[in-house]
Amino acid sequence: MHITSERRLDDGVIEREFTLGEIPGTLWTPASAAPAPLILMAHNNGLPQREPRLVARARHSAAHGYAVATIDAAGCGDRPRSAADERARADLRRAMRAGEPVDDIFESLVGSLVAKAAPEWRTTLDTLLQLPGIGGPVGYSGWTALGIRLAVTEPRIAAVGFFAGGYVPRAQREEARQVTVPLLLLLQWDDEGNPRQRALDLFDAFGTAQKTLHANPGGHTGTPWFEVEDGGRFFDRHLR
């Protein structure tokens, strides 16, 4: 891991930009020197790691004693995108404008991104857990499709917080039955991009007995801030 920049924020949190091979990322660590539990915070597919809502959540969690890391996995942020993924994005925009079915396009695009992103997140986790000041257990917060894959394949993840969940590839919908760690799913009731019933069906499919659903009115980006605070209490219960 190569640290490219470091700064101390007003609340004492240390923010480090890093690269791990071709993977760019950001690590926030609390002011305390004691080993901190780690939360992997993944943005939705294609968005950059510096997306403001993610940064705000990350800084909030770090200020409350967690190490938090995010990366731009393959095909996300400013990293090169495959021709196939770009065609799928163009087809998706066209279909949505025309009011045409988008399920098969989402399946192709999101399935490909999950397949490429999951190994890079596991590599990042391997590296982060070797750093001083970071210990277990490990939580995951963010993009649902990726989080399902990691929760099933990465035994070091002890609790997960997911957002939305309406459009999740078939492979991850099947994998959801194998998720056994504590889980919190946030659902925006009027999310125009994530069909409500599919998110409810996904929640029902999760195999864990320790699962909680929080639903609020509003669109995709309207999740109220108090859910961030409630998410912090969820991780406190399971990571401390």
Coordinates of C-alpha atoms in Angstrom, one line a residue:
M1 CA 0.0 0.0 0.0
H2 CA 1.3 3.4 -1.0
I3 CA 0.0 6.5 0.9
T4 CA -0.4 9.4 -1.5
S5 CA -1.7 12.0 1.0
E6 CA -2.5 12.4 4.7
R7 CA -4.3 15.0 6.7
R8 CA -5.9 15.4 10.1
L9 CA -9.4 16.7 10.1
D10 CA -11.0 19.1 12.6
D11 CA -12.4 16.2 14.7
G12 CA -9.1 14.5 14.9
V13 CA -9.9 11.9 12.3
I14 CA -6.9 11.1 10.0
E15 CA -7.8 10.8 6.3
R16 CA -5.3 9.0 4.1
E17 CA -5.5 8.6 0.3
F18 CA -3.8 5.4 -0.9
T19 CA -3.1 3.2 -3.8
L20 CA -2.9 -0.6 -3.7
G21 CA -1.5 -1.5 -7.1
E22 CA -4.1 -0.1 -9.5
I23 CA -6.7 0.3 -6.8
P24 CA -7.2 3.9 -5.4
G25 CA -8.8 4.3 -2.0
T26 CA -9.3 6.4 1.1
L27 CA -8.8 5.3 4.7
W28 CA -10.2 7.2 7.7
T29 CA -9.0 6.3 11.2
P30 CA -10.0 7.7 14.6
A31 CA -7.9 9.9 16.8
S32 CA -7.5 7.2 19.4
A33 CA -4.4 5.0 19.1
A34 CA -6.3 1.9 20.2
P35 CA -7.0 -0.8 17.6
A36 CA -10.3 0.1 15.8
P37 CA -12.9 -2.2 14.3
L38 CA -13.0 -1.8 10.5
I39 CA -15.9 -0.8 8.2
L40 CA -15.6 -1.3 4.5
M41 CA -17.8 1.3 2.9
A42 CA -18.7 0.7 -0.8
H43 CA -20.4 3.2 -3.0
N44 CA -23.0 2.1 -5.5
N45 CA -21.7 0.8 -8.8
G46 CA -19.9 3.3 -11.0
L47 CA -19.8 6.2 -8.5
P48 CA -16.4 7.6 -7.2
Q49 CA -15.0 7.0 -3.8
R50 CA -15.2 10.7 -3.0
E51 CA -18.9 10.8 -3.5
P52 CA -20.0 13.3 -0.8
R53 CA -22.7 11.2 0.9
L54 CA -20.2 8.3 1.3
V55 CA -17.5 10.7 2.7
A56 CA -19.9 12.1 5.2
R57 CA -20.9 8.7 6.5
A58 CA -17.3 7.6 6.6
R59 CA -16.2 10.6 8.6
H60 CA -19.1 10.2 11.0
S61 CA -18.1 6.5 11.6
A62 CA -14.4 7.3 12.1
A63 CA -15.2 10.1 14.6
H64 CA -17.1 7.4 16.6
G65 CA -14.1 5.1 16.8
Y66 CA -14.1 3.1 13.6
A67 CA -11.5 2.7 10.9
V68 CA -13.4 3.2 7.6
A69 CA -12.1 2.4 4.1
T70 CA -13.4 2.8 0.6
I71 CA -12.0 2.1 -2.8
D72 CA -12.7 2.6 -6.5
A73 CA -12.9 -1.0 -7.6
A74 CA -12.6 -2.0 -11.2
G75 CA -15.1 0.0 -13.4
C76 CA -15.9 2.5 -10.7
G77 CA -14.9 6.1 -10.2
D78 CA -12.2 7.3 -12.6
R79 CA -10.9 3.8 -13.3
P80 CA -11.0 2.5 -16.9
R81 CA -14.3 0.9 -17.9
S82 CA -14.6 -2.0 -20.2
A83 CA -16.3 -1.5 -23.6
A84 CA -19.0 -4.0 -22.6
D85 CA -19.8 -2.1 -19.4
E86 CA -20.0 1.2 -21.3
R87 CA -22.3 -0.3 -23.9
A88 CA -24.5 -1.7 -21.1
R89 CA -24.6 1.8 -19.5
A90 CA -25.6 3.4 -22.8
D91 CA -28.2 0.7 -23.4
L92 CA -29.6 1.3 -19.8
R93 CA -29.9 5.1 -20.3
R94 CA -31.6 4.5 -23.7
A95 CA -34.0 2.0 -22.3
M96 CA -34.9 4.1 -19.3
R97 CA -35.6 7.1 -21.5
A98 CA -37.8 5.0 -23.7
G99 CA -39.6 3.3 -20.8
E100 CA -38.4 -0.1 -21.9
P101 CA -37.6 -3.1 -19.7
V102 CA -34.2 -2.8 -18.1
D103 CA -33.8 -6.1 -16.1
D104 CA -31.5 -7.8 -18.6
I105 CA -29.3 -4.8 -19.0
F106 CA -29.0 -4.3 -15.2
E107 CA -28.2 -8.1 -14.9
S108 CA -25.4 -7.8 -17.4
L109 CA -23.9 -4.5 -16.0
V110 CA -24.2 -5.1 -12.3
G111 CA -23.2 -8.8 -12.4
S112 CA -20.0 -7.8 -14.3
L113 CA -19.1 -5.1 -11.8
V114 CA -19.7 -7.4 -8.8
A115 CA -17.5 -10.1 -10.3
K116 CA -14.6 -7.6 -10.8
A117 CA -15.1 -5.6 -7.6
A118 CA -15.3 -8.4 -5.0
P119 CA -11.7 -9.7 -5.4
E120 CA -10.3 -6.2 -5.2
W121 CA -12.2 -5.6 -2.0
R122 CA -10.8 -8.8 -0.5
T123 CA -7.3 -7.8 -1.5
T124 CA -7.9 -4.4 0.2
L125 CA -9.1 -6.1 3.3
D126 CA -6.1 -8.3 3.5
T127 CA -3.8 -5.3 3.4
L128 CA -5.8 -3.1 5.8
L129 CA -5.9 -5.7 8.6
Q130 CA -2.1 -5.7 8.6
L131 CA -1.9 -2.0 9.4
P132 CA -1.3 -0.9 13.0
G133 CA -4.4 0.6 14.6
I134 CA -6.8 -1.5 12.7
G135 CA -8.3 -4.7 14.1
G136 CA -11.3 -6.8 13.8
P137 CA -14.1 -7.4 13.6
V138 CA -15.1 -6.1 10.2
G139 CA -18.3 -4.6 9.0
Y140 CA -19.6 -3.7 5.5
S141 CA -21.8 -0.8 4.5
G142 CA -23.2 0.3 1.2
W143 CA -23.8 -1.3 -2.3
T144 CA -26.1 -4.3 -1.7
A145 CA -25.1 -6.5 -4.6
L146 CA -21.4 -6.4 -3.8
G147 CA -22.1 -6.7 -0.1
I148 CA -24.0 -9.9 -0.6
R149 CA -21.1 -11.5 -2.5
L150 CA -18.6 -10.4 0.2
A151 CA -20.8 -11.5 3.1
V152 CA -21.0 -15.0 1.6
T153 CA -17.4 -15.3 0.6
E154 CA -15.5 -13.4 3.2
P155 CA -15.7 -14.9 6.7
R156 CA -14.0 -11.9 8.4
I157 CA -17.1 -9.8 7.8
A158 CA -19.2 -9.9 11.0
A159 CA -22.1 -7.5 10.1
V160 CA -23.5 -5.8 7.0
G161 CA -25.6 -2.7 6.3
F162 CA -27.2 -2.5 2.8
F163 CA -28.9 0.3 0.9
A164 CA -31.9 -0.1 -1.6
G165 CA -31.7 -3.6 -3.0
G166 CA -34.3 -3.4 -5.8
Y167 CA -31.9 -4.3 -8.6
V168 CA -29.7 -7.1 -7.5
P169 CA -28.4 -9.7 -10.0
R170 CA -30.0 -13.2 -9.9
A171 CA -26.7 -14.7 -8.6
Q172 CA -26.7 -12.4 -5.6
R173 CA -30.4 -12.9 -5.0
E174 CA -29.6 -16.6 -4.7
E175 CA -26.5 -15.9 -2.5
A176 CA -28.7 -13.9 -0.2
R177 CA -30.0 -17.1 1.3
Q178 CA -26.5 -17.9 2.5
V179 CA -26.0 -14.6 4.3
T180 CA -25.9 -15.5 8.0
V181 CA -24.4 -12.4 9.7
P182 CA -26.4 -9.6 11.3
L183 CA -27.9 -7.4 8.6
L184 CA -29.6 -3.9 8.4
L185 CA -31.3 -3.0 5.1
L186 CA -32.3 0.6 4.4
L187 CA -35.1 1.1 2.0
Q188 CA -36.4 4.4 0.5
W189 CA -40.1 3.7 -0.1
D190 CA -40.3 5.9 -3.2
D191 CA -37.0 5.0 -4.8
E192 CA -37.5 5.5 -8.5
G193 CA -34.5 3.3 -9.4
N194 CA -35.1 0.3 -7.0
P195 CA -38.5 -1.5 -7.2
R196 CA -39.9 -1.6 -3.7
Q197 CA -41.3 -5.1 -3.9
R198 CA -38.0 -6.6 -5.1
A199 CA -36.2 -5.0 -2.1
L200 CA -38.8 -6.5 0.2
D201 CA -38.5 -9.9 -1.4
L202 CA -34.7 -9.7 -1.1
F203 CA -35.0 -8.9 2.6
D204 CA -37.3 -11.9 3.1
A205 CA -34.7 -14.1 1.3
F206 CA -31.7 -13.2 3.5
G207 CA -30.8 -16.3 5.5
T208 CA -29.8 -14.6 8.7
A209 CA -32.2 -14.5 11.6
Q210 CA -30.7 -11.2 12.8
K211 CA -32.1 -8.9 10.1
T212 CA -33.7 -5.5 10.4
L213 CA -35.5 -3.4 7.7
H214 CA -35.7 0.4 8.0
A215 CA -38.0 2.1 5.4
N216 CA -38.5 5.8 4.9
P217 CA -40.5 7.9 2.4
G218 CA -38.6 9.6 -0.3
G219 CA -36.4 8.9 -3.4
H220 CA -33.0 7.2 -3.7
T221 CA -30.9 10.0 -2.2
G222 CA -33.3 11.0 0.5
T223 CA -32.2 8.6 3.3
P224 CA -32.5 10.7 6.5
W225 CA -29.3 11.4 8.5
F226 CA -30.7 9.7 11.6
E227 CA -30.3 6.4 9.7
V228 CA -26.6 7.0 9.7
E229 CA -26.7 7.3 13.4
D230 CA -28.9 4.2 13.8
G231 CA -26.4 2.4 11.5
G232 CA -23.7 3.4 13.9
R233 CA -25.6 1.8 16.8
F234 CA -26.1 -1.3 14.6
F235 CA -22.4 -1.7 14.1
D236 CA -21.7 -0.9 17.8
R237 CA -23.9 -3.9 18.7
H238 CA -22.0 -6.3 16.4
L239 CA -18.5 -5.0 16.0
R240 CA -17.5 -3.9 19.6

